[in-house]
Amino acid sequence: MQNLIPGDMLEVGQKLRWELDAGMTADESSVINDAVLAGTQYFVDEALEGSYWTVKWADDHQAIDIYGTTGSVVGQIKPLSASLEADFRQDSQGLFIRIEKEVAVIVRDN
């Protein structure tokens, strides 16, 4: 369960219960934000066929920056609504499909 990347709100609830039962400090928002970040890293690693680039929340926590091998930002995933968390809550599968497509473009262009 520790490595599960929740793909919908049901799985968010399951992971949240697991984290709380394991004594971790978590809430629904933190589980969703961790899922979006981990999902983005997964798609980057898949597109590059390895773990060469890193993803991190932008300083304002409103987007995810994608860092290339030189440590510079090569791309960014931005929300369609108020935040990526809100995008997940509205349509988690649509969000992950969009992230996968945007990552493919960023990898192709870099």
CSV table of C-alpha atoms in Angstrom, one decimal:
chain,number,residue,atom,x,y,z
A,1,MET,CA,0.0,0.0,0.0
A,2,GLN,CA,2.9,2.3,0.7
A,3,ASN,CA,3.9,2.5,-3.0
A,4,LEU,CA,0.3,2.7,-4.3
A,5,ILE,CA,-0.4,5.8,-6.4
A,6,PRO,CA,-4.1,6.5,-5.9
A,7,GLY,CA,-5.9,6.8,-9.2
A,8,ASP,CA,-9.3,7.9,-7.8
A,9,MET,CA,-11.0,9.1,-4.7
A,10,LEU,CA,-11.7,5.6,-3.5
A,11,GLU,CA,-8.1,4.7,-3.6
A,12,VAL,CA,-7.2,8.0,-1.9
A,13,GLY,CA,-9.5,7.0,1.0
A,14,GLN,CA,-7.8,3.6,1.2
A,15,LYS,CA,-4.3,5.0,1.2
A,16,LEU,CA,-5.3,7.7,3.8
A,17,ARG,CA,-6.6,5.0,6.1
A,18,TRP,CA,-3.4,3.0,5.6
A,19,GLU,CA,-1.2,6.0,6.3
A,20,LEU,CA,-3.2,6.9,9.5
A,21,ASP,CA,-3.1,3.3,10.7
A,22,ALA,CA,0.6,3.3,10.2
A,23,GLY,CA,1.0,6.3,12.4
A,24,MET,CA,1.7,8.8,9.6
A,25,THR,CA,0.4,12.3,9.6
A,26,ALA,CA,-1.8,12.7,6.5
A,27,ASP,CA,-5.1,14.1,5.3
A,28,GLU,CA,-7.0,13.8,2.0
A,29,SER,CA,-5.3,16.8,0.4
A,30,SER,CA,-1.8,15.5,1.2
A,31,VAL,CA,-2.6,12.0,-0.2
A,32,ILE,CA,-4.0,13.6,-3.4
A,33,ASN,CA,-1.0,15.9,-3.8
A,34,ASP,CA,1.4,13.1,-3.3
A,35,ALA,CA,-0.5,11.0,-5.8
A,36,VAL,CA,-0.4,13.7,-8.5
A,37,LEU,CA,3.4,14.2,-7.9
A,38,ALA,CA,4.1,10.5,-7.9
A,39,GLY,CA,1.9,9.9,-10.9
A,40,THR,CA,3.8,12.7,-12.8
A,41,GLN,CA,7.2,11.1,-11.9
A,42,TYR,CA,5.9,7.7,-13.0
A,43,PHE,CA,4.9,9.1,-16.5
A,44,VAL,CA,8.3,10.9,-16.8
A,45,ASP,CA,10.2,7.8,-15.9
A,46,GLU,CA,8.1,5.7,-18.4
A,47,ALA,CA,8.6,8.2,-21.2
A,48,LEU,CA,12.4,8.3,-20.7
A,49,GLU,CA,12.6,4.5,-20.0
A,50,GLY,CA,14.4,5.3,-16.7
A,51,SER,CA,14.6,7.7,-13.8
A,52,TYR,CA,16.7,10.5,-15.4
A,53,TRP,CA,14.5,13.5,-14.7
A,54,THR,CA,12.9,14.7,-11.4
A,55,VAL,CA,9.6,16.3,-10.7
A,56,LYS,CA,8.9,18.7,-7.9
A,57,TRP,CA,6.2,21.1,-6.8
A,58,ALA,CA,6.8,24.6,-8.1
A,59,ASP,CA,7.5,27.1,-5.3
A,60,ASP,CA,3.9,28.3,-5.3
A,61,HIS,CA,2.6,24.7,-5.2
A,62,GLN,CA,0.3,25.5,-8.1
A,63,ALA,CA,2.2,23.5,-10.7
A,64,ILE,CA,4.7,20.7,-11.0
A,65,ASP,CA,8.1,21.5,-12.5
A,66,ILE,CA,10.0,18.9,-14.4
A,67,TYR,CA,13.8,19.0,-14.1
A,68,GLY,CA,16.1,17.6,-16.7
A,69,THR,CA,19.5,16.0,-16.1
A,70,THR,CA,21.2,19.4,-15.8
A,71,GLY,CA,18.9,20.4,-13.0
A,72,SER,CA,17.1,23.1,-15.0
A,73,VAL,CA,13.3,23.1,-15.5
A,74,VAL,CA,12.4,21.6,-18.9
A,75,GLY,CA,8.7,21.7,-18.5
A,76,GLN,CA,5.7,22.3,-16.2
A,77,ILE,CA,2.4,20.7,-15.5
A,78,LYS,CA,-0.2,23.3,-14.7
A,79,PRO,CA,-3.8,22.9,-13.4
A,80,LEU,CA,-6.9,23.5,-15.6
A,81,SER,CA,-8.8,24.7,-12.6
A,82,ALA,CA,-7.7,26.3,-9.2
A,83,SER,CA,-5.2,23.5,-8.5
A,84,LEU,CA,-4.0,20.1,-9.6
A,85,GLU,CA,-5.7,18.8,-6.4
A,86,ALA,CA,-9.0,20.3,-7.6
A,87,ASP,CA,-8.4,18.8,-11.1
A,88,PHE,CA,-7.9,15.4,-9.4
A,89,ARG,CA,-11.1,15.7,-7.4
A,90,GLN,CA,-13.1,16.6,-10.4
A,91,ASP,CA,-11.7,14.0,-12.8
A,92,SER,CA,-8.7,12.0,-11.6
A,93,GLN,CA,-8.5,9.8,-14.7
A,94,GLY,CA,-8.7,12.7,-17.0
A,95,LEU,CA,-6.0,14.5,-15.1
A,96,PHE,CA,-3.6,11.5,-15.3
A,97,ILE,CA,-4.3,11.1,-19.1
A,98,ARG,CA,-3.6,14.8,-19.6
A,99,ILE,CA,-0.4,14.6,-17.5
A,100,GLU,CA,0.8,11.6,-19.5
A,101,LYS,CA,0.2,13.5,-22.8
A,102,GLU,CA,1.9,16.7,-21.6
A,103,VAL,CA,4.9,14.7,-20.3
A,104,ALA,CA,5.2,13.0,-23.7
A,105,VAL,CA,5.4,16.4,-25.4
A,106,ILE,CA,7.9,17.7,-22.9
A,107,VAL,CA,10.1,14.7,-23.4
A,108,ARG,CA,9.9,14.9,-27.1
A,109,ASP,CA,10.8,18.6,-27.2
A,110,ASN,CA,13.8,18.2,-24.9
